[in-house]
C-alpha positions as YAML, in Angstrom:
chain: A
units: angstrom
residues:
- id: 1
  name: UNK
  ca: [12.09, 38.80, 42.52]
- id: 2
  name: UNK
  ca: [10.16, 41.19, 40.75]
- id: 3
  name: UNK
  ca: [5.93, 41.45, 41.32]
- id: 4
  name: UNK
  ca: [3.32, 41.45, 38.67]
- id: 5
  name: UNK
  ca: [1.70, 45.19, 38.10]
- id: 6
  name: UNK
  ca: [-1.37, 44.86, 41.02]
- id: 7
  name: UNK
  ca: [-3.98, 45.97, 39.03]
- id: 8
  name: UNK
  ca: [-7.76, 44.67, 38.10]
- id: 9
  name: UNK
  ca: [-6.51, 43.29, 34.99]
- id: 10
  name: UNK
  ca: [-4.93, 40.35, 37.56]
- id: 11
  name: UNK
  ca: [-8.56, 39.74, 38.88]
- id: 12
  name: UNK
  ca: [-9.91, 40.04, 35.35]
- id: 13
  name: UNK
  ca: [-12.26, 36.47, 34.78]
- id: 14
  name: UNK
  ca: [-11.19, 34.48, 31.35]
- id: 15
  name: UNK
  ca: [-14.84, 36.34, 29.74]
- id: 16
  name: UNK
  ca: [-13.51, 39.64, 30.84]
- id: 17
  name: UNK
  ca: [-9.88, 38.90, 28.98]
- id: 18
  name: UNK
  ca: [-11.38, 38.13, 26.32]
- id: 19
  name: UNK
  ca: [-13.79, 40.85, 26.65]
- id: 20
  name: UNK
  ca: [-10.22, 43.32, 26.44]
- id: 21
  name: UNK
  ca: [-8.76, 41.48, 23.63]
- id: 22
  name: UNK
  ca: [-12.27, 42.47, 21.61]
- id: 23
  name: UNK
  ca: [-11.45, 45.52, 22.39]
- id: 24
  name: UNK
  ca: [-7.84, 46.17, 21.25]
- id: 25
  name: UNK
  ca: [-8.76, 44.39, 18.22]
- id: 26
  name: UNK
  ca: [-11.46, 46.78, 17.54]
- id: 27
  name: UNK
  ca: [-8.94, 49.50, 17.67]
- id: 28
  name: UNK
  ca: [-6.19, 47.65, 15.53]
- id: 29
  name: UNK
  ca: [-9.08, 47.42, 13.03]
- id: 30
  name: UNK
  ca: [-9.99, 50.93, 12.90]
- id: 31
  name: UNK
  ca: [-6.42, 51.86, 12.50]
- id: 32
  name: UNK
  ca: [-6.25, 49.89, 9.62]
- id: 33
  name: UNK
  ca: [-9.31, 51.09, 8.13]
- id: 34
  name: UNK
  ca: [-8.39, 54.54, 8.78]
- id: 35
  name: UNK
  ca: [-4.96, 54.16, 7.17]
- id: 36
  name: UNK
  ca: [-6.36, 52.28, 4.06]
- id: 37
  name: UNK
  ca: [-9.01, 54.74, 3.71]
- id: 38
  name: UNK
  ca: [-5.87, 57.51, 2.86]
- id: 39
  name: UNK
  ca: [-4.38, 54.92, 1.28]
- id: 40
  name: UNK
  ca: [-7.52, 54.33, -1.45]
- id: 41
  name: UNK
  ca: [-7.34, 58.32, -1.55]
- id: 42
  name: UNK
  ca: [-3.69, 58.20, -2.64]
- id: 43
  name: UNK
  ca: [-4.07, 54.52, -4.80]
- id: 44
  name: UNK
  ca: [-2.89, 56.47, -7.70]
- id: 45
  name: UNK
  ca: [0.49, 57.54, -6.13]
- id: 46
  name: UNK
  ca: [0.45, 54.01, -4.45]
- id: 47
  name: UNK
  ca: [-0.11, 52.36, -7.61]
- id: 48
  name: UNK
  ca: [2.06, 54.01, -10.08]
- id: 49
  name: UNK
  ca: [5.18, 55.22, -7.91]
- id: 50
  name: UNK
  ca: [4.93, 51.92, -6.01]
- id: 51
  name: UNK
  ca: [3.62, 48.94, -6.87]
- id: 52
  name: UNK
  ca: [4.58, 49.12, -10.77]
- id: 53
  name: UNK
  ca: [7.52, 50.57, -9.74]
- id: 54
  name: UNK
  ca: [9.42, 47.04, -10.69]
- id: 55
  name: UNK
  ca: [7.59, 46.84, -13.46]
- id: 56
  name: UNK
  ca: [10.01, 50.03, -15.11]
- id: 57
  name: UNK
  ca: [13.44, 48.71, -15.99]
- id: 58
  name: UNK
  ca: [14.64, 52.38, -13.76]
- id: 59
  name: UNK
  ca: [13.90, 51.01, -10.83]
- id: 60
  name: UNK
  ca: [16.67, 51.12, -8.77]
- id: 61
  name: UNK
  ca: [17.59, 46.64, -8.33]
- id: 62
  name: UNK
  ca: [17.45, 46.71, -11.96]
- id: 63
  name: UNK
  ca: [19.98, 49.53, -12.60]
- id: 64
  name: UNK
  ca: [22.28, 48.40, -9.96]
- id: 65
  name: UNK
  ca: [22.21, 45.07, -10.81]
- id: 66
  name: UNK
  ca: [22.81, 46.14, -14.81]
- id: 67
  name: UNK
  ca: [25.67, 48.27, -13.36]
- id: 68
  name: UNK
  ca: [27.46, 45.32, -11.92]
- id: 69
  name: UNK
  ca: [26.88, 43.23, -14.55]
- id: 70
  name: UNK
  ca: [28.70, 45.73, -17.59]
- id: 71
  name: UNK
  ca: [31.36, 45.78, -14.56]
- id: 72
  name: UNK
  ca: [31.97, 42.63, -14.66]
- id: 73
  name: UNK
  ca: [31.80, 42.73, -18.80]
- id: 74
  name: UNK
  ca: [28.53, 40.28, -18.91]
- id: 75
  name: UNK
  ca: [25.78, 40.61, -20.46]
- id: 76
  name: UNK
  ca: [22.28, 41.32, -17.90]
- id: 77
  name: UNK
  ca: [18.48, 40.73, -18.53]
- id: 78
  name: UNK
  ca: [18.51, 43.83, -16.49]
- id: 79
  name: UNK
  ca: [20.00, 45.46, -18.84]
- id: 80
  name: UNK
  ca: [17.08, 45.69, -21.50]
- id: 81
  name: UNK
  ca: [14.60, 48.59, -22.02]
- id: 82
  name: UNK
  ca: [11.11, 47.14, -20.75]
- id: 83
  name: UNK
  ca: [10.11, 44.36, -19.33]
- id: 84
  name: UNK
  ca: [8.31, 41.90, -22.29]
- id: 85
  name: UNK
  ca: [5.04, 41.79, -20.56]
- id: 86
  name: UNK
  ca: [1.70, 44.34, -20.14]
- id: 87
  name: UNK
  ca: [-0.20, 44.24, -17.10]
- id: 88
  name: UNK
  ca: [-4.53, 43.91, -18.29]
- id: 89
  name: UNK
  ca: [-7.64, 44.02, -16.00]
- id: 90
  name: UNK
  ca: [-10.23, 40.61, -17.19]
- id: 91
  name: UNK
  ca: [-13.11, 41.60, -15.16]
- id: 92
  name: UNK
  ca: [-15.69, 44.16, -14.96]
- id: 93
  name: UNK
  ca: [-14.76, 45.53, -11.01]
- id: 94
  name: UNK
  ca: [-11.32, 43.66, -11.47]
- id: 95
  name: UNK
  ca: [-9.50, 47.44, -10.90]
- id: 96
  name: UNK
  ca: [-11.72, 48.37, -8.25]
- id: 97
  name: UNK
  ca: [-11.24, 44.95, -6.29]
- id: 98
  name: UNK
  ca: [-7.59, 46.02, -6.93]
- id: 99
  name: UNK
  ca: [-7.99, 49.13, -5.42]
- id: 100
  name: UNK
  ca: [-10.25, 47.95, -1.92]
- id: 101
  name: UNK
  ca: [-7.53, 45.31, -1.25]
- id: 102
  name: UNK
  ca: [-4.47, 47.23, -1.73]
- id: 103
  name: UNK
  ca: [-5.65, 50.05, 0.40]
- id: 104
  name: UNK
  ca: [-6.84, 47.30, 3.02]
- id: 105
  name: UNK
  ca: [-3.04, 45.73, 2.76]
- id: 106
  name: UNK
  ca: [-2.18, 49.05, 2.76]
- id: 107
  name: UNK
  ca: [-3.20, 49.81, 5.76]
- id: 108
  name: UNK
  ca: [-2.02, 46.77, 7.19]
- id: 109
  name: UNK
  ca: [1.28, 47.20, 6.69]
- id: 110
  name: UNK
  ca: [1.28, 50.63, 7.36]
- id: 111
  name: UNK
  ca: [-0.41, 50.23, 10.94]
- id: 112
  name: UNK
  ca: [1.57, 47.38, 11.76]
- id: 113
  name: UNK
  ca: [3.29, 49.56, 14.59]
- id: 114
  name: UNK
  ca: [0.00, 50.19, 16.26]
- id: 115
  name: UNK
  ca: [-1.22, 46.24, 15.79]
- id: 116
  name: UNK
  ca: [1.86, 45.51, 17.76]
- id: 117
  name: UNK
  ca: [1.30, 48.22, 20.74]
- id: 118
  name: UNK
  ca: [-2.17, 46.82, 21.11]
- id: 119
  name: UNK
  ca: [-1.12, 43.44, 21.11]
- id: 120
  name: UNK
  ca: [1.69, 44.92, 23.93]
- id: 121
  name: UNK
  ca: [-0.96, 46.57, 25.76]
- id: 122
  name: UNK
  ca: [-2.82, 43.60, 26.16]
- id: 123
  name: UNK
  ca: [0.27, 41.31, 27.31]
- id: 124
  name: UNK
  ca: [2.38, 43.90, 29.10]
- id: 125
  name: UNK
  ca: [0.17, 43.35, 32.62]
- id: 126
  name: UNK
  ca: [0.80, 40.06, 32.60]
- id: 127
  name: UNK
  ca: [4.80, 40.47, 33.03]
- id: 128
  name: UNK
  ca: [7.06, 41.19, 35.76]
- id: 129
  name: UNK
  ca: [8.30, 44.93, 36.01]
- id: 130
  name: UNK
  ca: [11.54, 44.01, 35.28]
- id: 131
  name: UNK
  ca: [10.51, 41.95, 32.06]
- id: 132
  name: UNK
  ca: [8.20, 45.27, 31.11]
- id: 133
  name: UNK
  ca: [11.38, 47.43, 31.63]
- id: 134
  name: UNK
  ca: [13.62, 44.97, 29.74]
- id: 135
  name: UNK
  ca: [10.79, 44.86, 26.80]
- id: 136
  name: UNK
  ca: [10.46, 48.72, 26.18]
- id: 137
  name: UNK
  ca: [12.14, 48.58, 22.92]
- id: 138
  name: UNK
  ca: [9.97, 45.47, 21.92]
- id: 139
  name: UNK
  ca: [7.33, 47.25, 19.75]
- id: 140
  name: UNK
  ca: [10.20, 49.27, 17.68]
- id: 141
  name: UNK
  ca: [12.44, 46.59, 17.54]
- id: 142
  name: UNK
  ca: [9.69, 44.48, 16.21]
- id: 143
  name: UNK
  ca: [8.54, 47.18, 13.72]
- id: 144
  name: UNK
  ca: [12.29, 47.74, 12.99]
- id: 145
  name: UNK
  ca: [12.57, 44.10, 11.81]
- id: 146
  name: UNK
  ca: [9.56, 44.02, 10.03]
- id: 147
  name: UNK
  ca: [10.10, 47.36, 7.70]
- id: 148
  name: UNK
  ca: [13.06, 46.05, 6.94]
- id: 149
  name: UNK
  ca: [11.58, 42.92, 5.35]
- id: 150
  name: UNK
  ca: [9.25, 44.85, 3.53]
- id: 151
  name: UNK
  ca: [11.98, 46.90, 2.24]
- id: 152
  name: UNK
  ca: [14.29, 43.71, 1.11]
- id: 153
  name: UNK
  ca: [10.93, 41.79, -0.14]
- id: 154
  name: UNK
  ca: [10.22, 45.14, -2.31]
- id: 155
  name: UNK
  ca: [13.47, 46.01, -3.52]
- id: 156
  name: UNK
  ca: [15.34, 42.44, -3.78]
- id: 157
  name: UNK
  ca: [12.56, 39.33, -4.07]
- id: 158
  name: UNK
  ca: [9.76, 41.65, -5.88]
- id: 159
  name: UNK
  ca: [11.85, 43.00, -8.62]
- id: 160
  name: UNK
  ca: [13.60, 39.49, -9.24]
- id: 161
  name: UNK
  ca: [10.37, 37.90, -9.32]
- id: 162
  name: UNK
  ca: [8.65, 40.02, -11.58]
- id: 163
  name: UNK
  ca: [11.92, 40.30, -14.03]
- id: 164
  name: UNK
  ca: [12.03, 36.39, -13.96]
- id: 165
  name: UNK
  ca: [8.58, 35.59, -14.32]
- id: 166
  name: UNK
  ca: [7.90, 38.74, -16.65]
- id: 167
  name: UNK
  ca: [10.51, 37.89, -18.59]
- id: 168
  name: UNK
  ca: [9.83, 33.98, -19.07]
- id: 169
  name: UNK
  ca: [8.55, 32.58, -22.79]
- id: 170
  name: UNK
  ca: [8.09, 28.95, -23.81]
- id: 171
  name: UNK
  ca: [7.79, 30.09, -27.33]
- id: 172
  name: UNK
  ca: [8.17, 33.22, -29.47]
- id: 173
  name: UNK
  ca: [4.26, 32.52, -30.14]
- id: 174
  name: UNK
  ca: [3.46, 33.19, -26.73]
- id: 175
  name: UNK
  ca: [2.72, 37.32, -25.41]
- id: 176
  name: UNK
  ca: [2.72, 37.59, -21.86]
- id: 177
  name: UNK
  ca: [-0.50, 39.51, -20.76]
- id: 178
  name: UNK
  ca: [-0.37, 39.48, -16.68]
- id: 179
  name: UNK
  ca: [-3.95, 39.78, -14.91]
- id: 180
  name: UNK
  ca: [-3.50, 42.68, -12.54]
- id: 181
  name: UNK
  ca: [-4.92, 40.83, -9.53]
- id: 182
  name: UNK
  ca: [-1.62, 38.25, -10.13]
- id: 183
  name: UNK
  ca: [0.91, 41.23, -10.61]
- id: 184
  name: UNK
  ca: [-0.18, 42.55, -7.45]
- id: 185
  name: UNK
  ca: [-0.35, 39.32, -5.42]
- id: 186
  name: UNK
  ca: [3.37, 38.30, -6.65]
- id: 187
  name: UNK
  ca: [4.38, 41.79, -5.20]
- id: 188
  name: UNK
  ca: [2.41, 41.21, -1.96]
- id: 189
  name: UNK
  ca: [3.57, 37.54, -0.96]
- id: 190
  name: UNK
  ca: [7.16, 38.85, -1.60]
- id: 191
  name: UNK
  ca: [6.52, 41.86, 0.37]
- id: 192
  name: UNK
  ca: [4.70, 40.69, 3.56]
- id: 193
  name: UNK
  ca: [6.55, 36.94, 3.37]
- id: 194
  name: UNK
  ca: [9.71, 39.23, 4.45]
- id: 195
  name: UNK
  ca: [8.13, 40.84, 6.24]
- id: 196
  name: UNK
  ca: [7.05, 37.85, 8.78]
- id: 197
  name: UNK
  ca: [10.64, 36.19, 8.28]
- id: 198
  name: UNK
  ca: [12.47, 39.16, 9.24]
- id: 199
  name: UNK
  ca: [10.38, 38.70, 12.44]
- id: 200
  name: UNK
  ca: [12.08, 35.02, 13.49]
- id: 201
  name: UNK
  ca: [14.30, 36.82, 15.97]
- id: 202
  name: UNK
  ca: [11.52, 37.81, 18.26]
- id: 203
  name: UNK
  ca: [9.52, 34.70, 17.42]
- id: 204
  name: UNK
  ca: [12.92, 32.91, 18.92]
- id: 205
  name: UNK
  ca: [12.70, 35.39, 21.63]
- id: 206
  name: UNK
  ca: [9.00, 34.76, 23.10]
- id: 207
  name: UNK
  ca: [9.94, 31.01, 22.31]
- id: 208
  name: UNK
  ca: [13.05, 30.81, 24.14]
- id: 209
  name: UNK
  ca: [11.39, 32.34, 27.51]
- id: 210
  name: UNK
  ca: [8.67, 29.84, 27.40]
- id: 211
  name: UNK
  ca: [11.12, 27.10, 27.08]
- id: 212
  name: UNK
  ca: [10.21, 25.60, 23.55]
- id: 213
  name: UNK
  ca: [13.49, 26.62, 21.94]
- id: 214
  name: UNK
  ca: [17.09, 26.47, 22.99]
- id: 215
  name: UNK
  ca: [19.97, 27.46, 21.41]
- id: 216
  name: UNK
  ca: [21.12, 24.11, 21.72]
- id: 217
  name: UNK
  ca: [18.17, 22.90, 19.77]
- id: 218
  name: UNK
  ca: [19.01, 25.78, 17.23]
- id: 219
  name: UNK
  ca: [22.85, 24.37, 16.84]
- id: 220
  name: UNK
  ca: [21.41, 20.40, 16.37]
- id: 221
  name: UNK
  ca: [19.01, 21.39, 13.64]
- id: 222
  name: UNK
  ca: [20.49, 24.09, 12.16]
- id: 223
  name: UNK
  ca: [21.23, 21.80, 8.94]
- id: 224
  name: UNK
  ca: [17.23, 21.21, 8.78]
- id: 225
  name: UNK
  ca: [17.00, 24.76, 9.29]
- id: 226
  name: UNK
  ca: [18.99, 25.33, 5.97]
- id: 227
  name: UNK
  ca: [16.44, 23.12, 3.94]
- id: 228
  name: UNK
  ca: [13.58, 24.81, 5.33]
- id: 229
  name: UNK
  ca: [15.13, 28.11, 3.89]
- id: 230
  name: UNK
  ca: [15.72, 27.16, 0.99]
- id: 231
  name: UNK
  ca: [12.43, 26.18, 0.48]
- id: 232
  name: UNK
  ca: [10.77, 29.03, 1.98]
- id: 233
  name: UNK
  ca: [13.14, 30.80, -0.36]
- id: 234
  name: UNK
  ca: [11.97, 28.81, -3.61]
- id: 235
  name: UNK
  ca: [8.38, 29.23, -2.08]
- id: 236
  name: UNK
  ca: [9.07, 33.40, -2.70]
- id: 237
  name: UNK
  ca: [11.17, 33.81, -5.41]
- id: 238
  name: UNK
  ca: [11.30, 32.94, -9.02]
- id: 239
  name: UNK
  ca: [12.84, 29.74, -9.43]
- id: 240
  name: UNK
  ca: [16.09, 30.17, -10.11]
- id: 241
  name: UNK
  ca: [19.42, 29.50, -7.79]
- id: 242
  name: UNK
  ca: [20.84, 32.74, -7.50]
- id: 243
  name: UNK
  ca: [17.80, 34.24, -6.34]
- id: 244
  name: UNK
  ca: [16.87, 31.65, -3.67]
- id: 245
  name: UNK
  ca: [20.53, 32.52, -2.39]
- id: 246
  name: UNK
  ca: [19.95, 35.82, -2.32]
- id: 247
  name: UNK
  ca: [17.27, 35.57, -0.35]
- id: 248
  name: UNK
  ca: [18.37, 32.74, 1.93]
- id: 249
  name: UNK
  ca: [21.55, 35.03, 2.93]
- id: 250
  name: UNK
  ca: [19.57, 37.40, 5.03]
- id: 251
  name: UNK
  ca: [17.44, 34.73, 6.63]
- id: 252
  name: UNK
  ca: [20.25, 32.66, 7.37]
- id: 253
  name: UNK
  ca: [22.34, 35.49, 9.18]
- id: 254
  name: UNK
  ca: [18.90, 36.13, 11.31]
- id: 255
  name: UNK
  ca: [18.88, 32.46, 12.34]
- id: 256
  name: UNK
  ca: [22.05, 32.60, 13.14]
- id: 257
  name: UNK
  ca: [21.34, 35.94, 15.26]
- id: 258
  name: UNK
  ca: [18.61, 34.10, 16.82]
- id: 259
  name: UNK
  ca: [20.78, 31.45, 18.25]
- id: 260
  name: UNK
  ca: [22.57, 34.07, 19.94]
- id: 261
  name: UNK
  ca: [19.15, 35.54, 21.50]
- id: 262
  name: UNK
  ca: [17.87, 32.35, 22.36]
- id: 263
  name: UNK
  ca: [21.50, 31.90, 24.26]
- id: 264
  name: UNK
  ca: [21.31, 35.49, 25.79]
- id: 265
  name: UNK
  ca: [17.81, 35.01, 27.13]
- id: 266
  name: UNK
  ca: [18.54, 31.74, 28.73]
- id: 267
  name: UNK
  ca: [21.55, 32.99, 30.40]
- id: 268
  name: UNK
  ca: [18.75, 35.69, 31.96]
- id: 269
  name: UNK
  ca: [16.35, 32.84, 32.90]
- id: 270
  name: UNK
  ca: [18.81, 31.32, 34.78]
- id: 271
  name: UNK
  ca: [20.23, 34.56, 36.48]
- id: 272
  name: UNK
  ca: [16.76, 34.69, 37.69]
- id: 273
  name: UNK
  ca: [16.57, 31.27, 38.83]
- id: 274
  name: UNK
  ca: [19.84, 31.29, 40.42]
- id: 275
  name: UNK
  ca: [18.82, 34.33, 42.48]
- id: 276
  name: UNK
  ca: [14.77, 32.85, 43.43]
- id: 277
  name: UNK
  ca: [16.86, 29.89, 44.72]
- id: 278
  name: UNK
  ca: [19.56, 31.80, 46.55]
- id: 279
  name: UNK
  ca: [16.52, 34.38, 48.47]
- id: 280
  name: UNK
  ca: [14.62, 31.33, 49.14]
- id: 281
  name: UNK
  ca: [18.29, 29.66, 50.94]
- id: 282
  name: UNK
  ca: [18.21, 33.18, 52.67]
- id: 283
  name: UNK
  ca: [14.84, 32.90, 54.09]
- id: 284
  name: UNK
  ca: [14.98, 29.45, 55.49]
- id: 285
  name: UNK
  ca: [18.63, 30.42, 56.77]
- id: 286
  name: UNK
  ca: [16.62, 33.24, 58.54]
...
């Protein structure tokens, strides 16, 4: 069996942990002020090549999804030439407010890498050797999983919520005028929601090797699972079906990839036990 790294952070009191944890959140902090300081230097690239991006009907879902749709000879609300809707500021410091908080996400988002290498330096001394060698890929995996949320919440639910939503009218009468602080907080839960549900196979992961999840558990409620997606789904998206689906395919196929991680890990855990309880046989044989 495999020994914990013997180092002082095993003698470290419960004051003096939390004394380190100050600590590495003082550096994910900086790192994130850092970052969103370039990022309020840059707000103009950040705001016009990114986050109104979906706002242009040549943004790339739109196009693709108006391609498919003359394929298939229908006709596309993707299609059209703008979106029917103008994006206004209410408030004095309403674009400035804009501006602090979408560096700060920003930066965030951007230092999420280095957020989760703290949070591994701070954990890592507490595992086995084995689990630390069997864990190296855990910060780019995680990162991995995450990006590619953001990506699918900014090209697939952003886009579709903003076309939906933009596009919506009770009544001729009515001209949308969208307050920039909601234009950017629709494009921010869709971006960062992904980005935390494209996490649920490590969440599975860290669950599964403390013994709160099985795969078995996983395969029982896996029809309750469904529901919850959907609604997480409807929580994200505009409210229309083929949206939710979209959405719900990816996080369905990670649940499903979950089940298989939760299975893989306990296979591990009991490799392990199997061998603790065969060395302890050896050494009472001895």
């Amino acid at each position: 069996m495999g020994s914990k790294s013997a180092t002082p952070h095993d003698e470290m009191s419960f004051l003096d942990h939390l004394e380190e944890l100050r600590w590495h959140l003082i550096r994910s902090t900086l790192a994130v002020i850092i970052i969103g300081c370039v990022a309020f230097v840059f707000s103009g690239f950040i705001f016009d090549s990114i986050i109104f991006a979906p706002k242009s009907m040549d943004f790339p879902t739109y196009r693709y999804l108006c391609d498919a749709a003359k394929w298939f000879n229908m006709e596309s609300d993707f299609c059209k030439d703008k979106l029917p809707f103008e994006i206004q500021s209410r408030t004095m410091g309403g674009q400035f407010s804009a501006d602090i908080w979408t560096s700060i996400w920003a930066g965030i988002i951007l230092a999420f890498p280095y957020i989760i290498y703290e949070l591994w330096k701070f954990i890592s001394p507490g595992l086995y050797e084995k689990e630390r060698k069997h864990s190296k890929g855990f910060i780019f995996i995680t990162s991995l999983l995450f990006f590619l949320g953001v990506l699918f919440g900014y090209y697939i639910v952003a886009p579709l919520s903003i076309n939906f939503l933009g596009s919506y009218r009770v009544s001729e009468e009515v001209t949308n005028h969208i307050d920039l602080s909601d234009y950017i907080s629709t494009v921010r839960l869709a971006v960062l929601s992904c980005g935390i549900i494209f996490e649920l196979p490590i969440i599975i992961y860290f669950l599964t090797k403390v013994g709160l999840v099985t795969p078995d558990i996983m395969k029982k409620y896996r029809k309750i699972a469904l529901v919850i997606v959907l609604i997480l789904s409807a929580i994200i998206t505009p409210p229309d079906v083929t949206s939710q689906i979209i959405v719900a395919i990816p996080v369905l196929i990670l649940y499903q990839v979950s089940i298989s991680i939760s299975a893989w890990v306990l296979r591990k855990e009991r490799k392990k036990e199997q061998r603790a309880k065969k060395n302890r046989t050896d050494v009472k044989s001895n």
